[in-house]
């Protein structure tokens, strides 16, 4: 039973590593140049602070996942990792939320503020951002599952947590 729990936790952390790493890579490679009314402009993730935050949050999440995958979890380190899991989950959630808000404005525009949608002109850029957001959402969901599994394990084995 203990091996099954460890295997499940390892698999979830590995999936979280893959999701956050792919979200960071796809966002970092999102770039397109287009010309509108003889004016050329380049759309890239680093033009928007929310996309930069999304990239940094996913990069931190992937590095953290890799470190936790490589470390053996014993005693106090396990509790510290649980706290860090909550922090990383919140960081990823806020990064996805900020990037989604900007992506929505890029897709639909905002008539009240006079912002026009840009996804009609830079479709490849918007497709990259959409892919990064999907991978980012997957990372958040996987981290929520990691937290849920840890919580269930703690509730059903409270003495085990106190001993370690």
CSV table of N, CA and C in Angstrom, one decimal:
chain,number,residue,atom,x,y,z
A,1,UNK,N,0.8,-1.2,0.0
A,1,UNK,CA,0.0,0.0,0.0
A,1,UNK,C,0.9,1.3,0.0
A,2,UNK,N,1.9,1.2,0.8
A,2,UNK,CA,2.8,2.4,0.9
A,2,UNK,C,3.5,2.6,-0.5
A,3,UNK,N,3.9,1.5,-1.1
A,3,UNK,CA,4.5,1.7,-2.4
A,3,UNK,C,3.6,2.3,-3.5
A,4,UNK,N,2.3,1.9,-3.4
A,4,UNK,CA,1.3,2.5,-4.3
A,4,UNK,C,1.2,4.0,-4.1
A,5,UNK,N,1.1,4.4,-2.8
A,5,UNK,CA,1.0,5.8,-2.5
A,5,UNK,C,2.3,6.6,-3.0
A,6,UNK,N,3.4,6.0,-2.8
A,6,UNK,CA,4.7,6.7,-3.3
A,6,UNK,C,4.7,6.7,-4.8
A,7,UNK,N,4.3,5.7,-5.5
A,7,UNK,CA,4.3,5.6,-6.9
A,7,UNK,C,3.3,6.7,-7.5
A,8,UNK,N,2.1,6.8,-6.8
A,8,UNK,CA,1.1,7.7,-7.3
A,8,UNK,C,1.6,9.2,-7.1
A,9,UNK,N,2.3,9.4,-5.9
A,9,UNK,CA,2.8,10.7,-5.7
A,9,UNK,C,3.9,11.1,-6.7
A,10,UNK,N,4.8,10.1,-7.0
A,10,UNK,CA,5.9,10.3,-7.9
A,10,UNK,C,5.3,10.6,-9.3
A,11,UNK,N,4.3,9.8,-9.7
A,11,UNK,CA,3.7,10.0,-11.0
A,11,UNK,C,3.0,11.4,-11.1
A,12,UNK,N,2.3,11.8,-10.1
A,12,UNK,CA,1.6,13.1,-10.1
A,12,UNK,C,2.7,14.2,-10.2
A,13,UNK,N,3.7,14.1,-9.4
A,13,UNK,CA,4.8,15.1,-9.4
A,13,UNK,C,5.5,15.2,-10.8
A,14,UNK,N,5.7,14.0,-11.4
A,14,UNK,CA,6.3,13.9,-12.7
A,14,UNK,C,5.4,14.6,-13.8
A,15,UNK,N,4.1,14.3,-13.7
A,15,UNK,CA,3.1,15.0,-14.6
A,15,UNK,C,3.1,16.5,-14.3
A,16,UNK,N,3.2,16.9,-13.1
A,16,UNK,CA,3.2,18.4,-12.8
A,16,UNK,C,4.5,19.0,-13.4
A,17,UNK,N,5.6,18.3,-13.3
A,17,UNK,CA,6.8,18.8,-13.9
A,17,UNK,C,6.7,18.9,-15.4
A,18,UNK,N,6.1,17.9,-16.0
A,18,UNK,CA,5.9,18.0,-17.5
A,18,UNK,C,5.0,19.1,-17.9
A,19,UNK,N,3.9,19.3,-17.2
A,19,UNK,CA,2.9,20.3,-17.5
A,19,UNK,C,3.5,21.7,-17.3
A,20,UNK,N,4.1,22.0,-16.2
A,20,UNK,CA,4.7,23.3,-16.0
A,20,UNK,C,5.8,23.6,-16.9
A,21,UNK,N,6.7,22.6,-17.2
A,21,UNK,CA,7.8,22.8,-18.1
A,21,UNK,C,7.3,23.1,-19.5
A,22,UNK,N,6.3,22.4,-19.9
A,22,UNK,CA,5.8,22.6,-21.3
A,22,UNK,C,5.1,24.0,-21.4
A,23,UNK,N,4.4,24.4,-20.3
A,23,UNK,CA,3.7,25.7,-20.3
A,23,UNK,C,4.8,26.8,-20.4
A,24,UNK,N,5.9,26.7,-19.7
A,24,UNK,CA,6.9,27.7,-19.7
A,24,UNK,C,7.6,27.7,-21.1
A,25,UNK,N,7.9,26.6,-21.7
A,25,UNK,CA,8.5,26.5,-23.0
A,25,UNK,C,7.6,27.1,-24.1
A,26,UNK,N,6.4,26.7,-24.1
A,26,UNK,CA,5.5,27.1,-25.1
A,26,UNK,C,5.2,28.6,-25.0
A,27,UNK,N,5.1,29.1,-23.8
A,27,UNK,CA,5.0,30.6,-23.6
A,27,UNK,C,6.2,31.3,-24.0
A,28,UNK,N,7.4,30.8,-23.7
A,28,UNK,CA,8.6,31.5,-24.1
A,28,UNK,C,8.9,31.5,-25.6
A,29,UNK,N,8.3,30.6,-26.3
A,29,UNK,CA,8.5,30.5,-27.7
A,29,UNK,C,7.4,31.2,-28.5
A,30,UNK,N,6.4,31.8,-27.8
A,30,UNK,CA,5.3,32.5,-28.5
A,30,UNK,C,5.8,33.8,-29.0
A,31,UNK,N,5.9,33.9,-30.3
A,31,UNK,CA,6.3,35.2,-30.9
A,31,UNK,C,5.9,35.2,-32.4
A,32,UNK,N,5.4,36.3,-32.8
A,32,UNK,CA,5.0,36.5,-34.2
A,32,UNK,C,5.1,38.0,-34.6
A,33,UNK,N,5.5,38.2,-35.8
A,33,UNK,CA,5.6,39.5,-36.4
A,33,UNK,C,4.6,39.7,-37.5
A,34,UNK,N,3.9,40.8,-37.5
A,34,UNK,CA,2.8,41.0,-38.5
A,34,UNK,C,2.9,42.5,-38.9
A,35,UNK,N,2.2,42.8,-40.0
A,35,UNK,CA,2.1,44.2,-40.5
A,35,UNK,C,0.7,44.5,-40.7
A,36,UNK,N,0.3,45.6,-40.1
A,36,UNK,CA,-1.1,46.1,-40.2
A,36,UNK,C,-1.0,47.6,-40.6
A,37,UNK,N,-1.6,47.9,-41.7
A,37,UNK,CA,-1.6,49.3,-42.2
A,37,UNK,C,-0.2,49.8,-42.4
A,38,UNK,N,0.7,49.0,-43.0
A,38,UNK,CA,2.1,49.3,-43.2
A,38,UNK,C,2.9,49.6,-41.9
A,39,UNK,N,2.4,49.1,-40.8
A,39,UNK,CA,3.1,49.2,-39.5
A,39,UNK,C,3.4,47.8,-39.0
A,40,UNK,N,4.6,47.5,-38.9
A,40,UNK,CA,5.1,46.2,-38.4
A,40,UNK,C,5.2,46.2,-36.9
A,41,UNK,N,4.7,45.1,-36.3
A,41,UNK,CA,4.9,45.0,-34.9
A,41,UNK,C,5.1,43.5,-34.6
A,42,UNK,N,5.7,43.3,-33.4
A,42,UNK,CA,6.0,41.9,-33.0
A,42,UNK,C,5.2,41.6,-31.7
A,43,UNK,N,4.5,40.6,-31.7
A,43,UNK,CA,3.8,40.1,-30.5
A,43,UNK,C,4.6,39.0,-29.9
A,44,UNK,N,5.0,39.2,-28.6
A,44,UNK,CA,5.7,38.2,-27.9
A,44,UNK,C,5.3,38.3,-26.4
A,45,UNK,N,5.6,37.2,-25.7
A,45,UNK,CA,5.1,37.1,-24.4
A,45,UNK,C,5.7,38.1,-23.5
A,46,UNK,N,7.0,38.6,-23.8
A,46,UNK,CA,7.6,39.5,-22.9
A,46,UNK,C,7.1,40.9,-23.0
A,47,UNK,N,6.2,41.2,-23.9
A,47,UNK,CA,5.6,42.5,-24.0
A,47,UNK,C,4.5,42.7,-22.9
A,48,UNK,N,4.0,41.7,-22.3
A,48,UNK,CA,3.0,41.8,-21.3
A,48,UNK,C,3.4,41.3,-20.0
A,49,UNK,N,3.3,42.1,-18.9
A,49,UNK,CA,3.7,41.6,-17.6
A,49,UNK,C,3.0,40.4,-17.1
A,50,UNK,N,1.7,40.2,-17.5
A,50,UNK,CA,1.0,39.0,-17.0
A,50,UNK,C,1.6,37.8,-17.7
A,51,UNK,N,2.0,37.8,-18.9
A,51,UNK,CA,2.6,36.7,-19.6
A,51,UNK,C,3.9,36.4,-19.0
A,52,UNK,N,4.7,37.4,-18.7
A,52,UNK,CA,6.0,37.2,-18.0
A,52,UNK,C,5.8,36.5,-16.7
A,53,UNK,N,4.8,37.0,-15.9
A,53,UNK,CA,4.5,36.3,-14.6
A,53,UNK,C,4.1,34.9,-14.8
A,54,UNK,N,3.3,34.6,-15.8
A,54,UNK,CA,2.9,33.2,-16.1
A,54,UNK,C,4.1,32.4,-16.4
A,55,UNK,N,5.0,32.9,-17.2
A,55,UNK,CA,6.2,32.2,-17.6
A,55,UNK,C,7.1,31.9,-16.4
A,56,UNK,N,7.3,32.9,-15.5
A,56,UNK,CA,8.2,32.8,-14.4
A,56,UNK,C,7.5,31.8,-13.4
A,57,UNK,N,6.2,31.9,-13.2
A,57,UNK,CA,5.5,31.0,-12.2
A,57,UNK,C,5.7,29.5,-12.7
A,58,UNK,N,5.5,29.3,-14.0
A,58,UNK,CA,5.6,27.9,-14.5
A,58,UNK,C,7.1,27.4,-14.4
A,59,UNK,N,8.0,28.3,-14.7
A,59,UNK,CA,9.4,28.0,-14.6
A,59,UNK,C,9.8,27.6,-13.1
A,60,UNK,N,9.3,28.4,-12.2
A,60,UNK,CA,9.5,28.1,-10.8
A,60,UNK,C,8.8,26.7,-10.4
A,61,UNK,N,7.6,26.5,-10.9
A,61,UNK,CA,6.9,25.3,-10.6
A,61,UNK,C,7.6,24.1,-11.2
A,62,UNK,N,8.2,24.2,-12.4
A,62,UNK,CA,8.9,23.1,-13.0
A,62,UNK,C,10.2,22.8,-12.2
A,63,UNK,N,10.9,23.8,-11.9
A,63,UNK,CA,12.2,23.6,-11.1
A,63,UNK,C,11.9,23.0,-9.8
A,64,UNK,N,10.9,23.5,-9.1
A,64,UNK,CA,10.5,22.9,-7.8
A,64,UNK,C,10.1,21.5,-7.9
A,65,UNK,N,9.3,21.2,-9.0
A,65,UNK,CA,8.9,19.8,-9.1
A,65,UNK,C,10.0,18.9,-9.4
A,66,UNK,N,11.0,19.3,-10.2
A,66,UNK,CA,12.2,18.5,-10.4
A,66,UNK,C,13.0,18.3,-9.1
A,67,UNK,N,13.1,19.3,-8.3
A,67,UNK,CA,13.9,19.2,-7.1
A,67,UNK,C,13.2,18.2,-6.1
A,68,UNK,N,11.9,18.3,-6.0
A,68,UNK,CA,11.1,17.4,-5.1
A,68,UNK,C,11.2,16.0,-5.7
A,69,UNK,N,11.2,15.8,-7.0
A,69,UNK,CA,11.3,14.5,-7.5
A,69,UNK,C,12.6,13.8,-7.2
A,70,UNK,N,13.7,14.6,-7.1
A,70,UNK,CA,15.0,14.1,-6.9
A,70,UNK,C,15.4,13.9,-5.4
A,71,UNK,N,14.6,14.6,-4.5
A,71,UNK,CA,14.9,14.5,-3.1
A,71,UNK,C,14.1,13.4,-2.4
A,72,UNK,N,14.7,12.7,-1.5
A,72,UNK,CA,13.9,11.7,-0.6
A,72,UNK,C,13.2,12.6,0.4
A,73,UNK,N,12.0,12.3,0.7
A,73,UNK,CA,11.2,13.0,1.6
A,73,UNK,C,11.1,12.3,3.0
A,74,UNK,N,11.7,12.9,4.0
A,74,UNK,CA,11.7,12.3,5.3
A,74,UNK,C,11.4,13.3,6.3
A,75,UNK,N,10.6,12.9,7.3
A,75,UNK,CA,10.3,13.7,8.5
A,75,UNK,C,9.9,15.2,8.3
A,76,UNK,N,10.7,16.1,8.8
A,76,UNK,CA,10.4,17.5,8.7
A,76,UNK,C,10.4,18.0,7.2
A,77,UNK,N,11.2,17.4,6.4
A,77,UNK,CA,11.3,17.8,5.0
A,77,UNK,C,9.9,17.6,4.3
A,78,UNK,N,9.3,16.5,4.7
A,78,UNK,CA,7.9,16.2,4.1
A,78,UNK,C,6.9,17.3,4.5
A,79,UNK,N,7.0,17.8,5.7
A,79,UNK,CA,6.1,18.9,6.1
A,79,UNK,C,6.4,20.2,5.3
A,80,UNK,N,7.7,20.5,5.2
A,80,UNK,CA,8.1,21.6,4.5
A,80,UNK,C,7.7,21.6,3.0
A,81,UNK,N,7.8,20.4,2.4
A,81,UNK,CA,7.4,20.2,1.0
A,81,UNK,C,5.9,20.4,0.9
A,82,UNK,N,5.1,20.0,1.9
A,82,UNK,CA,3.7,20.2,1.8
A,82,UNK,C,3.3,21.7,1.8
A,83,UNK,N,4.0,22.5,2.6
A,83,UNK,CA,3.8,23.9,2.7
A,83,UNK,C,4.2,24.5,1.3
A,84,UNK,N,5.4,24.1,0.8
A,84,UNK,CA,5.8,24.6,-0.5
A,84,UNK,C,4.9,24.2,-1.6
A,85,UNK,N,4.3,23.0,-1.5
A,85,UNK,CA,3.3,22.6,-2.5
A,85,UNK,C,2.1,23.6,-2.5
A,86,UNK,N,1.6,24.0,-1.4
A,86,UNK,CA,0.5,25.0,-1.3
A,86,UNK,C,1.0,26.3,-2.0
A,87,UNK,N,2.2,26.8,-1.6
A,87,UNK,CA,2.7,28.0,-2.2
A,87,UNK,C,2.8,28.0,-3.7
A,88,UNK,N,3.4,26.9,-4.2
A,88,UNK,CA,3.6,26.7,-5.6
A,88,UNK,C,2.2,26.6,-6.3
A,89,UNK,N,1.2,25.9,-5.7
A,89,UNK,CA,-0.1,25.9,-6.3
A,89,UNK,C,-0.7,27.2,-6.4
A,90,UNK,N,-0.6,28.0,-5.4
A,90,UNK,CA,-1.1,29.4,-5.4
A,90,UNK,C,-0.4,30.2,-6.4
A,91,UNK,N,0.9,30.1,-6.6
A,91,UNK,CA,1.6,30.8,-7.6
A,91,UNK,C,1.2,30.5,-9.0
A,92,UNK,N,1.1,29.2,-9.2
A,92,UNK,CA,0.6,28.7,-10.5
A,92,UNK,C,-0.8,29.2,-10.9
A,93,UNK,N,-1.7,29.1,-9.9
A,93,UNK,CA,-3.0,29.6,-10.1
A,93,UNK,C,-3.1,31.1,-10.4
A,94,UNK,N,-2.3,31.9,-9.7
A,94,UNK,CA,-2.4,33.3,-10.0
A,94,UNK,C,-1.7,33.6,-11.3
A,95,UNK,N,-0.7,32.9,-11.7
A,95,UNK,CA,-0.1,33.1,-13.0
A,95,UNK,C,-1.1,32.7,-14.1
A,96,UNK,N,-1.8,31.6,-14.0
A,96,UNK,CA,-2.7,31.2,-15.0
A,96,UNK,C,-3.9,32.2,-15.1
A,97,UNK,N,-4.3,32.7,-13.9
A,97,UNK,CA,-5.4,33.7,-13.9
A,97,UNK,C,-5.0,35.0,-14.6
A,98,UNK,N,-3.9,35.5,-14.3
A,98,UNK,CA,-3.4,36.7,-14.9
A,98,UNK,C,-3.2,36.6,-16.4
A,99,UNK,N,-2.6,35.5,-16.8
A,99,UNK,CA,-2.4,35.3,-18.3
A,99,UNK,C,-3.7,35.1,-19.0
A,100,UNK,N,-4.7,34.4,-18.3
A,100,UNK,CA,-6.0,34.2,-19.0
A,100,UNK,C,-6.7,35.5,-19.2
A,101,UNK,N,-6.6,36.4,-18.2
A,101,UNK,CA,-7.3,37.7,-18.3
A,101,UNK,C,-6.7,38.4,-19.5
A,102,UNK,N,-5.4,38.5,-19.7
A,102,UNK,CA,-4.8,39.2,-20.8
A,102,UNK,C,-5.1,38.5,-22.1
A,103,UNK,N,-5.1,37.2,-22.1
A,103,UNK,CA,-5.4,36.4,-23.3
A,103,UNK,C,-6.9,36.7,-23.8
A,104,UNK,N,-7.8,36.8,-22.8
A,104,UNK,CA,-9.2,37.1,-23.1
A,104,UNK,C,-9.3,38.4,-23.8
A,105,UNK,N,-8.6,39.4,-23.3
A,105,UNK,CA,-8.6,40.8,-23.9
A,105,UNK,C,-8.0,40.7,-25.3
A,106,UNK,N,-7.0,39.9,-25.4
A,106,UNK,CA,-6.4,39.8,-26.8
A,106,UNK,C,-7.3,39.1,-27.8
A,107,UNK,N,-8.1,38.2,-27.3
A,107,UNK,CA,-9.0,37.5,-28.2
A,107,UNK,C,-10.3,38.3,-28.5
A,108,UNK,N,-10.8,38.9,-27.4
A,108,UNK,CA,-12.1,39.6,-27.6
A,108,UNK,C,-12.1,41.1,-27.6
A,109,UNK,N,-10.9,41.6,-27.1
A,109,UNK,CA,-10.9,43.1,-27.0
A,109,UNK,C,-11.7,43.6,-25.8
A,110,UNK,N,-11.8,44.9,-25.7
A,110,UNK,CA,-12.6,45.5,-24.7
A,110,UNK,C,-13.2,46.8,-25.3
A,111,UNK,N,-14.4,46.8,-25.6
A,111,UNK,CA,-15.1,47.9,-26.3
A,111,UNK,C,-15.2,49.1,-25.4
A,112,UNK,N,-15.3,48.9,-24.1
A,112,UNK,CA,-15.4,50.0,-23.1
A,112,UNK,C,-14.1,50.8,-23.0
A,113,UNK,N,-13.0,50.1,-23.1
A,113,UNK,CA,-11.7,50.8,-23.0
A,113,UNK,C,-11.2,51.1,-24.4
A,114,UNK,N,-11.8,50.7,-25.5
A,114,UNK,CA,-11.3,51.0,-26.8
A,114,UNK,C,-10.2,50.1,-27.3
A,115,UNK,N,-10.1,48.9,-26.6
A,115,UNK,CA,-9.0,47.9,-27.0
A,115,UNK,C,-9.5,47.0,-28.1
A,116,UNK,N,-8.9,46.9,-29.2
A,116,UNK,CA,-9.3,46.0,-30.2
A,116,UNK,C,-8.7,44.6,-30.0
A,117,UNK,N,-9.3,43.6,-30.5
A,117,UNK,CA,-8.7,42.2,-30.4
A,117,UNK,C,-7.5,42.1,-31.3
A,118,UNK,N,-6.5,41.4,-30.9
A,118,UNK,CA,-5.3,41.2,-31.8
A,118,UNK,C,-5.2,39.8,-32.4
A,119,UNK,N,-6.0,38.9,-31.9
A,119,UNK,CA,-5.8,37.5,-32.3
A,119,UNK,C,-6.1,37.3,-33.8
A,120,UNK,N,-6.8,38.2,-34.4
A,120,UNK,CA,-7.1,38.1,-35.8
A,120,UNK,C,-5.8,38.4,-36.7
A,121,UNK,N,-4.9,39.2,-36.1
A,121,UNK,CA,-3.7,39.6,-36.8
A,121,UNK,C,-2.5,38.7,-36.5
A,122,UNK,N,-2.5,38.1,-35.3
A,122,UNK,CA,-1.4,37.3,-34.9
A,122,UNK,C,-1.9,35.9,-34.4
A,123,UNK,N,-2.4,35.2,-35.3
A,123,UNK,CA,-3.0,33.9,-34.9
A,123,UNK,C,-2.1,32.9,-34.3
A,124,UNK,N,-0.8,32.8,-34.9
A,124,UNK,CA,0.1,31.8,-34.3
A,124,UNK,C,0.5,32.2,-32.9
A,125,UNK,N,0.7,33.5,-32.6
A,125,UNK,CA,1.0,33.9,-31.2
A,125,UNK,C,-0.2,33.5,-30.3
A,126,UNK,N,-1.4,33.8,-30.7
A,126,UNK,CA,-2.5,33.4,-29.9
A,126,UNK,C,-2.7,31.9,-29.7
A,127,UNK,N,-2.3,31.1,-30.7
A,127,UNK,CA,-2.4,29.7,-30.6
A,127,UNK,C,-1.3,29.2,-29.6
A,128,UNK,N,-0.1,29.8,-29.6
A,128,UNK,CA,0.9,29.4,-28.7
A,128,UNK,C,0.5,29.8,-27.2
A,129,UNK,N,-0.1,30.9,-27.1
A,129,UNK,CA,-0.6,31.3,-25.7
A,129,UNK,C,-1.7,30.4,-25.2
A,130,UNK,N,-2.6,30.0,-26.1
A,130,UNK,CA,-3.6,29.1,-25.8
A,130,UNK,C,-3.1,27.8,-25.3
A,131,UNK,N,-2.1,27.3,-26.1
A,131,UNK,CA,-1.4,26.0,-25.7
A,131,UNK,C,-0.7,26.1,-24.3
A,132,UNK,N,-0.1,27.2,-24.1
A,132,UNK,CA,0.6,27.4,-22.8
A,132,UNK,C,-0.4,27.5,-21.7
A,133,UNK,N,-1.5,28.2,-21.9
A,133,UNK,CA,-2.6,28.2,-20.9
A,133,UNK,C,-3.2,26.9,-20.6
A,134,UNK,N,-3.4,26.1,-21.6
A,134,UNK,CA,-3.9,24.7,-21.4
A,134,UNK,C,-2.9,23.9,-20.5
A,135,UNK,N,-1.6,24.0,-20.9
A,135,UNK,CA,-0.6,23.2,-20.1
A,135,UNK,C,-0.5,23.8,-18.7
A,136,UNK,N,-0.7,25.1,-18.5
A,136,UNK,CA,-0.7,25.7,-17.2
A,136,UNK,C,-1.9,25.3,-16.3
A,137,UNK,N,-3.0,25.2,-17.0
A,137,UNK,CA,-4.2,24.7,-16.2
A,137,UNK,C,-4.0,23.3,-15.8
A,138,UNK,N,-3.4,22.5,-16.7
A,138,UNK,CA,-3.1,21.1,-16.3
A,138,UNK,C,-2.2,21.0,-15.2
A,139,UNK,N,-1.2,21.9,-15.1
A,139,UNK,CA,-0.2,21.9,-14.0
A,139,UNK,C,-0.9,22.3,-12.7
A,140,UNK,N,-1.8,23.2,-12.8
A,140,UNK,CA,-2.6,23.6,-11.6
A,140,UNK,C,-3.5,22.5,-11.1
A,141,UNK,N,-4.1,21.8,-12.0
A,141,UNK,CA,-5.0,20.7,-11.6
A,141,UNK,C,-4.2,19.6,-11.0
A,142,UNK,N,-3.0,19.3,-11.6
A,142,UNK,CA,-2.2,18.2,-11.1
A,142,UNK,C,-1.7,18.6,-9.7
A,143,UNK,N,-1.3,19.8,-9.5
A,143,UNK,CA,-0.8,20.2,-8.1
A,143,UNK,C,-2.0,20.2,-7.1
A,144,UNK,N,-3.2,20.5,-7.6
A,144,UNK,CA,-4.3,20.3,-6.7
A,144,UNK,C,-4.5,18.9,-6.3
A,145,UNK,N,-4.3,18.0,-7.2
A,145,UNK,CA,-4.4,16.5,-6.9
A,145,UNK,C,-3.3,16.1,-6.0
A,146,UNK,N,-2.1,16.6,-6.1
A,146,UNK,CA,-1.0,16.3,-5.2
A,146,UNK,C,-1.4,16.8,-3.8
A,147,UNK,N,-1.9,18.0,-3.7
A,147,UNK,CA,-2.4,18.5,-2.4
A,147,UNK,C,-3.5,17.6,-1.8
A,148,UNK,N,-4.4,17.2,-2.7
A,148,UNK,CA,-5.5,16.4,-2.2
A,148,UNK,C,-5.1,15.1,-1.7
A,149,UNK,N,-4.1,14.4,-2.4
A,149,UNK,CA,-3.6,13.2,-2.0
A,149,UNK,C,-2.8,13.3,-0.7
A,150,UNK,N,-2.1,14.4,-0.5
A,150,UNK,CA,-1.4,14.6,0.7
A,150,UNK,C,-2.3,14.8,1.9
A,151,UNK,N,-3.4,15.5,1.6
A,151,UNK,CA,-4.4,15.8,2.7
A,151,UNK,C,-5.1,14.5,3.1
A,152,UNK,N,-5.5,13.7,2.1
A,152,UNK,CA,-6.2,12.5,2.4
A,152,UNK,C,-5.2,11.6,3.2
A,153,UNK,N,-4.0,11.5,2.8
A,153,UNK,CA,-3.0,10.7,3.5
A,153,UNK,C,-2.8,11.2,4.9
A,154,UNK,N,-2.8,12.5,5.1
A,154,UNK,CA,-2.7,13.0,6.5
A,154,UNK,C,-3.9,12.7,7.3
A,155,UNK,N,-5.1,12.8,6.7
A,155,UNK,CA,-6.3,12.6,7.5
A,155,UNK,C,-6.4,11.1,7.9
A,156,UNK,N,-6.1,10.2,7.0
A,156,UNK,CA,-6.2,8.8,7.3
A,156,UNK,C,-5.1,8.2,8.1
A,157,UNK,N,-3.9,8.9,8.1
A,157,UNK,CA,-2.8,8.4,8.9
A,157,UNK,C,-2.2,9.6,9.7
A,158,UNK,N,-3.0,10.1,10.7
A,158,UNK,CA,-2.4,11.3,11.4
A,158,UNK,C,-1.2,10.9,12.3
A,159,UNK,N,-1.2,9.7,12.8
A,159,UNK,CA,-0.1,9.3,13.7
A,159,UNK,C,1.2,9.2,12.9
A,160,UNK,N,1.1,8.8,11.6
A,160,UNK,CA,2.3,8.6,10.7
A,160,UNK,C,2.9,10.0,10.5
A,161,UNK,N,2.1,11.0,10.3
A,161,UNK,CA,2.6,12.4,10.1
A,161,UNK,C,3.3,12.9,11.4
A,162,UNK,N,2.7,12.6,12.5
A,162,UNK,CA,3.3,13.1,13.8
A,162,UNK,C,4.6,12.4,14.1
A,163,UNK,N,4.7,11.1,13.7
A,163,UNK,CA,6.0,10.4,14.0
A,163,UNK,C,7.1,10.9,13.1
A,164,UNK,N,6.8,11.2,11.8
A,164,UNK,CA,7.8,11.5,10.9
A,164,UNK,C,8.3,12.9,11.0
